[in-house]
Amino acid sequence: MTERVDGSSFGLDELPYGIFSTDADGAGDSRRVGVAIGDQILDLAAFFDDPVFAQPTLNAFLAQGRSTWATVRGRLREAADSSRVAQCLVPRSGAVMHLPFDVADFVDFNSSLQHATNAGRILRPGDEPVRKNWRYQPVGYHGRAGTVVTSGTAVRRPHGQIVLDDRPVLATTKKLDVEAELGFVVGAGSHLGTQVPVEHFADHVFGVVLLLDWSARDVQAFETVPLGPFLGKSFATTISAWVLPLDALVDARVPAPAQVPAPMDYLRPTESWALDVRLELSVNGCVVSRPRFETMYWTAAQQLAHLTVNGASLRSGDLFGSGTVSDAVEFGSLLELSWDGERPLRLADGSVRSYLEDGDVVTLTATAPGSRGDLFVGSVSGTVEPAVTTR
Ligand code: CA
């Protein structure tokens, strides 16, 4: 088996999990768990002969917990060159990928200080861009789990109440945006009324996906005060079809950025780490941004500890997004890149964008350092479809 460790495809150092089928229309009963290796999928239902892998979602496997995740990964790495593996490979070109897990709850954080500052300056000029609470807690909101879709699903331009000529009207969004994020997938749940300590992150979180948080900025602008994001965000969130285990990212751990003021005790691990994941956001094949995930102010472990500090329980399949990844020079949304249209962006193909147009294809890919070269973290994309007028 050819192993490629060059950051452009999945090899034995990644071994991400997904749900695939080989029916012509992808909608039959053959959905099952697979692991991507190069241009092949290892059919885990065939390889292990275990019903947990003969299921249309990863949830049952996710619920089995950290020691099982490690055991399965170890067995796959040991068996990589065996004839048994060769017998269970399916060409990726002949497979259809599906949403990898039933999303239980979806939370989206806002943990890039640069993004929070930029958004504050754009949306509330003259005001303090980052409010006092932001440096004390990883702020976030509960999103809509049922509209999380897998990579490749078309995203229809949404309607909503927007303000035109000082008057709110129901109209299609004129400011369709997307935010480049990393998503964290909860495997093992927790009990209602208990807290998940910041050190227990890896006992609960299975892995990461790349996440596109589609955002209708004009809808968001009119609805957000007083209760936060609602219909401006809930129409679609796209995640990559392959879930990369945290175990694949051990060599991507780097010290987390300094935090001032020092976080409260429940947000202060003995060893605070960030992930050196390098994102690349493209529109119609033209790269518009390459933000560094390691610059995020709040870490994923802190986000999880905060999410449960009030006793809210976790379930297998919970998904939490990092928030837009923007660093000091590379911004992860068109809101920031075009400064809400003040500085339209010229793409490499000569076209100009303030926000997304119908037909635009947005793609987010990422790499991270591994022990033998760059890891391929994954890829997620979505195409903007024109609105359908319903009234
Ligand atoms: Ca977001």
Coordinates of C-alpha atoms in Angstrom, one line a residue, residues 87-375:
Q87 CA -9.5 -7.5 0.5
C88 CA -11.6 -4.9 2.2
L89 CA -10.6 -1.8 0.2
V90 CA -13.2 0.0 -1.9
P91 CA -12.2 2.7 -4.4
R92 CA -13.2 6.2 -3.2
S93 CA -14.2 7.1 -6.7
G94 CA -17.0 4.6 -6.5
A95 CA -18.3 5.6 -3.1
V96 CA -20.8 8.2 -2.0
M97 CA -20.0 9.9 1.3
H98 CA -22.7 10.8 3.9
L99 CA -23.0 13.0 7.0
P100 CA -20.5 11.1 9.3
F101 CA -22.5 11.2 12.5
D102 CA -25.9 12.2 13.7
V103 CA -25.3 15.7 15.2
A104 CA -26.7 15.7 18.7
D105 CA -26.2 19.3 19.7
F106 CA -24.3 22.0 17.8
V107 CA -22.6 24.8 19.6
D108 CA -20.5 27.5 17.9
F109 CA -17.9 29.4 19.8
N110 CA -16.2 32.7 19.0
S111 CA -12.6 32.1 20.2
S112 CA -10.4 34.1 17.8
L113 CA -9.5 37.5 19.4
Q114 CA -8.6 38.8 16.0
H115 CA -12.0 37.8 14.6
A116 CA -13.9 39.2 17.6
T117 CA -12.0 42.5 17.3
N118 CA -12.6 42.8 13.6
A119 CA -16.3 41.9 13.8
G120 CA -16.7 44.4 16.7
R121 CA -15.0 47.2 14.8
I122 CA -17.1 46.5 11.6
L123 CA -20.5 45.9 13.3
R124 CA -20.3 48.3 16.2
P125 CA -18.0 51.2 15.1
G126 CA -17.0 53.5 17.9
D127 CA -17.9 51.0 20.5
E128 CA -15.4 48.8 22.5
P129 CA -14.9 46.0 19.9
V130 CA -14.5 43.1 22.4
R131 CA -16.8 43.1 25.4
K132 CA -15.5 42.4 29.0
N133 CA -16.9 38.9 29.2
W134 CA -14.9 37.7 26.2
R135 CA -11.6 37.4 28.0
Y136 CA -13.2 35.6 31.0
Q137 CA -15.1 32.9 29.1
P138 CA -15.2 31.2 25.7
V139 CA -18.4 32.8 24.4
G140 CA -20.7 30.8 22.1
Y141 CA -24.3 30.0 21.2
H142 CA -26.3 26.9 20.5
G143 CA -26.8 26.4 16.8
R144 CA -29.1 24.2 14.8
A145 CA -27.9 20.5 14.7
G146 CA -30.5 19.5 12.1
T147 CA -29.1 21.7 9.4
V148 CA -25.5 20.4 9.6
V149 CA -24.8 18.9 6.2
T150 CA -21.8 17.1 4.8
S151 CA -19.3 18.4 2.3
G152 CA -20.6 18.8 -1.2
T153 CA -24.2 19.6 -0.2
A154 CA -25.5 22.7 -2.0
V155 CA -26.3 25.7 0.2
R156 CA -29.4 27.6 -0.9
R157 CA -29.2 31.4 -0.5
P158 CA -31.6 32.0 2.4
H159 CA -34.4 34.5 2.9
G160 CA -34.7 36.6 6.1
Q161 CA -35.7 39.9 7.5
I162 CA -33.2 42.5 6.3
V163 CA -33.3 46.2 6.4
L164 CA -33.5 48.0 3.1
D165 CA -33.9 51.8 3.0
D166 CA -34.4 51.8 6.8
R167 CA -37.3 49.4 6.5
P168 CA -37.2 45.7 7.4
V169 CA -38.5 43.4 4.6
L170 CA -38.4 39.7 3.8
A171 CA -35.8 39.3 1.1
T172 CA -33.0 37.1 0.0
T173 CA -29.7 37.8 1.8
K174 CA -27.4 40.2 0.0
K175 CA -24.6 39.4 2.3
L176 CA -24.0 35.7 2.2
D177 CA -20.8 34.9 4.0
V178 CA -18.9 31.9 5.3
E179 CA -16.7 31.4 8.3
A180 CA -13.7 29.0 8.2
E181 CA -13.6 26.9 11.4
L182 CA -12.5 23.7 13.0
G183 CA -15.2 21.5 14.5
F184 CA -14.7 19.2 17.4
V185 CA -16.7 15.9 17.6
V186 CA -17.7 14.5 21.0
G187 CA -17.5 10.8 21.3
A188 CA -18.1 9.8 24.9
G189 CA -20.9 11.6 26.7
S190 CA -21.2 12.9 30.3
H191 CA -23.8 12.8 33.0
L192 CA -26.3 15.6 33.5
G193 CA -25.3 17.7 36.5
T194 CA -21.6 17.0 36.2
Q195 CA -18.7 19.1 34.9
V196 CA -16.1 17.9 32.4
P197 CA -12.8 19.1 33.8
V198 CA -10.5 20.8 31.3
E199 CA -8.0 17.9 31.7
H200 CA -10.6 15.3 30.6
F201 CA -10.9 16.7 27.1
A202 CA -9.4 13.7 25.3
D203 CA -11.6 11.3 27.2
H204 CA -14.6 12.9 25.5
V205 CA -13.6 14.4 22.2
F206 CA -13.0 11.9 19.4
G207 CA -11.7 14.1 16.6
V208 CA -12.0 17.1 14.3
V209 CA -13.8 18.1 11.2
L210 CA -13.4 21.2 9.0
L211 CA -16.5 23.4 9.3
L212 CA -18.0 26.1 7.1
D213 CA -20.4 28.3 9.1
W214 CA -22.6 29.9 6.5
S215 CA -23.8 33.3 7.6
A216 CA -26.3 35.8 6.2
R217 CA -24.8 39.0 7.6
D218 CA -27.8 41.3 6.8
V219 CA -30.2 38.9 8.5
Q220 CA -27.8 38.5 11.4
A221 CA -27.5 42.3 11.8
F222 CA -31.2 42.9 12.3
E223 CA -31.9 39.9 14.6
T224 CA -28.9 39.5 16.8
V225 CA -29.7 42.0 19.6
P226 CA -30.8 41.0 22.2
L227 CA -30.6 37.1 22.0
G228 CA -27.8 36.4 19.6
P229 CA -27.4 34.6 16.2
F230 CA -30.6 32.9 15.0
L231 CA -31.8 32.6 11.4
G232 CA -28.8 34.3 10.0
K233 CA -26.8 31.2 10.9
S234 CA -29.3 28.3 11.1
F235 CA -29.9 27.6 7.4
A236 CA -26.8 25.5 6.9
T237 CA -23.5 24.4 8.4
T238 CA -21.2 22.2 6.4
I239 CA -18.7 19.7 7.8
S240 CA -16.1 17.5 6.2
A241 CA -17.1 14.0 5.4
W242 CA -14.1 12.5 7.2
V243 CA -13.5 12.9 10.9
L244 CA -9.8 13.0 11.8
P245 CA -9.1 11.4 15.2
L246 CA -7.4 13.6 17.8
D247 CA -4.8 10.7 18.1
A248 CA -3.6 11.7 14.6
L249 CA -2.9 15.3 15.8
V250 CA -0.5 14.6 18.7
D251 CA 2.5 16.1 16.8
A252 CA 0.5 19.2 16.0
R253 CA 0.2 20.2 19.7
V254 CA 1.9 23.5 20.5
P255 CA 1.8 25.8 23.6
A256 CA -1.4 27.8 23.8
P257 CA -1.2 31.6 23.5
A258 CA -0.9 33.6 26.7
Q259 CA -4.2 34.7 28.3
V260 CA -4.7 38.0 30.2
P261 CA -6.3 38.0 32.6
A262 CA -5.4 34.5 33.8
P263 CA -8.5 32.3 33.3
M264 CA -10.5 31.0 36.3
D265 CA -9.3 27.7 37.8
Y266 CA -11.8 25.5 35.8
L267 CA -10.4 26.9 32.6
R268 CA -6.7 26.4 33.6
P269 CA -5.2 23.0 32.7
T270 CA -1.9 21.9 34.0
E271 CA -0.7 21.9 30.5
S272 CA -2.4 24.2 28.0
W273 CA -2.0 23.2 24.4
A274 CA -3.2 24.5 21.1
L275 CA -3.3 22.8 17.7
D276 CA -1.0 23.9 14.8
V277 CA -3.6 23.5 12.1
R278 CA -3.1 25.6 8.9
L279 CA -6.3 26.4 7.1
E280 CA -6.7 27.4 3.5
L281 CA -10.0 29.0 2.4
S282 CA -10.8 29.3 -1.3
V283 CA -13.6 30.7 -3.4
N284 CA -13.9 29.2 -6.9
G285 CA -10.4 27.7 -6.5
C286 CA -8.8 31.1 -5.6
V287 CA -7.2 31.1 -2.2
V288 CA -8.5 34.0 -0.2
S289 CA -7.0 33.3 3.3
R290 CA -4.6 31.0 5.1
P291 CA -5.3 31.5 8.8
R292 CA -3.4 29.6 11.6
F293 CA -5.6 27.8 14.1
E294 CA -2.9 27.9 16.8
T295 CA -3.5 31.6 17.3
M296 CA -7.0 31.0 18.7
Y297 CA -7.3 32.7 22.1
W298 CA -9.4 29.9 23.8
T299 CA -8.5 26.3 23.3
A300 CA -10.9 23.5 22.5
A301 CA -10.3 21.9 26.0
Q302 CA -11.3 25.2 27.6
Q303 CA -14.4 25.4 25.4
L304 CA -15.5 22.0 26.5
A305 CA -14.9 22.7 30.2
H306 CA -16.9 25.9 29.8
L307 CA -19.7 24.2 27.9
T308 CA -20.2 21.8 30.8
V309 CA -19.4 24.0 33.9
N310 CA -23.1 24.5 34.5
G311 CA -23.7 20.8 34.5
A312 CA -25.0 20.5 30.9
S313 CA -24.3 17.0 29.7
L314 CA -22.5 15.9 26.6
R315 CA -23.9 13.3 24.1
S316 CA -22.2 11.3 21.5
G317 CA -22.3 13.3 18.3
D318 CA -22.2 16.7 19.9
L319 CA -20.4 19.1 17.7
F320 CA -18.7 22.3 18.7
G321 CA -17.2 24.8 16.3
S322 CA -14.1 26.9 17.2
G323 CA -15.4 30.1 15.8
T324 CA -14.0 31.9 12.8
V325 CA -10.3 31.3 12.5
S326 CA -8.6 34.7 11.9
D327 CA -5.0 35.5 12.8
A328 CA -3.2 38.8 12.8
V329 CA -2.9 38.9 9.0
E330 CA -5.2 36.2 7.6
F331 CA -8.9 36.5 8.1
G332 CA -11.4 33.6 7.9
S333 CA -14.6 35.3 6.7
L334 CA -15.6 37.6 3.9
L335 CA -17.0 40.0 6.4
E336 CA -13.4 40.7 7.5
L337 CA -11.7 40.1 4.2
S338 CA -13.9 42.7 2.4
W339 CA -14.5 44.8 5.6
D340 CA -18.2 44.4 5.0
G341 CA -17.9 45.4 1.4
E342 CA -15.7 48.5 2.0
R343 CA -12.7 46.8 0.4
P344 CA -14.0 44.3 -2.1
L345 CA -11.7 41.4 -2.7
R346 CA -10.1 40.7 -6.1
L347 CA -9.7 37.0 -6.6
A348 CA -6.9 35.4 -8.6
D349 CA -9.4 34.8 -11.5
G350 CA -10.0 38.5 -11.8
S351 CA -13.5 38.5 -10.3
V352 CA -14.4 40.7 -7.3
R353 CA -16.3 39.8 -4.2
S354 CA -17.6 41.5 -1.2
Y355 CA -19.9 38.6 -0.3
L356 CA -20.7 35.3 -2.0
E357 CA -22.5 35.1 -5.3
D358 CA -24.8 32.3 -6.6
G359 CA -22.7 29.5 -8.0
D360 CA -19.7 30.3 -5.9
V361 CA -17.8 27.2 -4.6
V362 CA -16.3 27.6 -1.2
T363 CA -13.6 25.2 -0.1
L364 CA -11.7 24.9 3.1
T365 CA -8.7 22.5 3.4
A366 CA -6.1 22.1 6.2
T367 CA -2.8 20.5 7.0
A368 CA -0.9 20.0 10.3
P369 CA 2.5 18.9 11.2
G370 CA 3.0 15.2 11.8
S371 CA 5.9 13.0 12.8
R372 CA 6.8 12.3 9.2
G373 CA 5.7 15.3 7.3
D374 CA 2.5 17.3 6.9
L375 CA -0.8 15.6 7.8

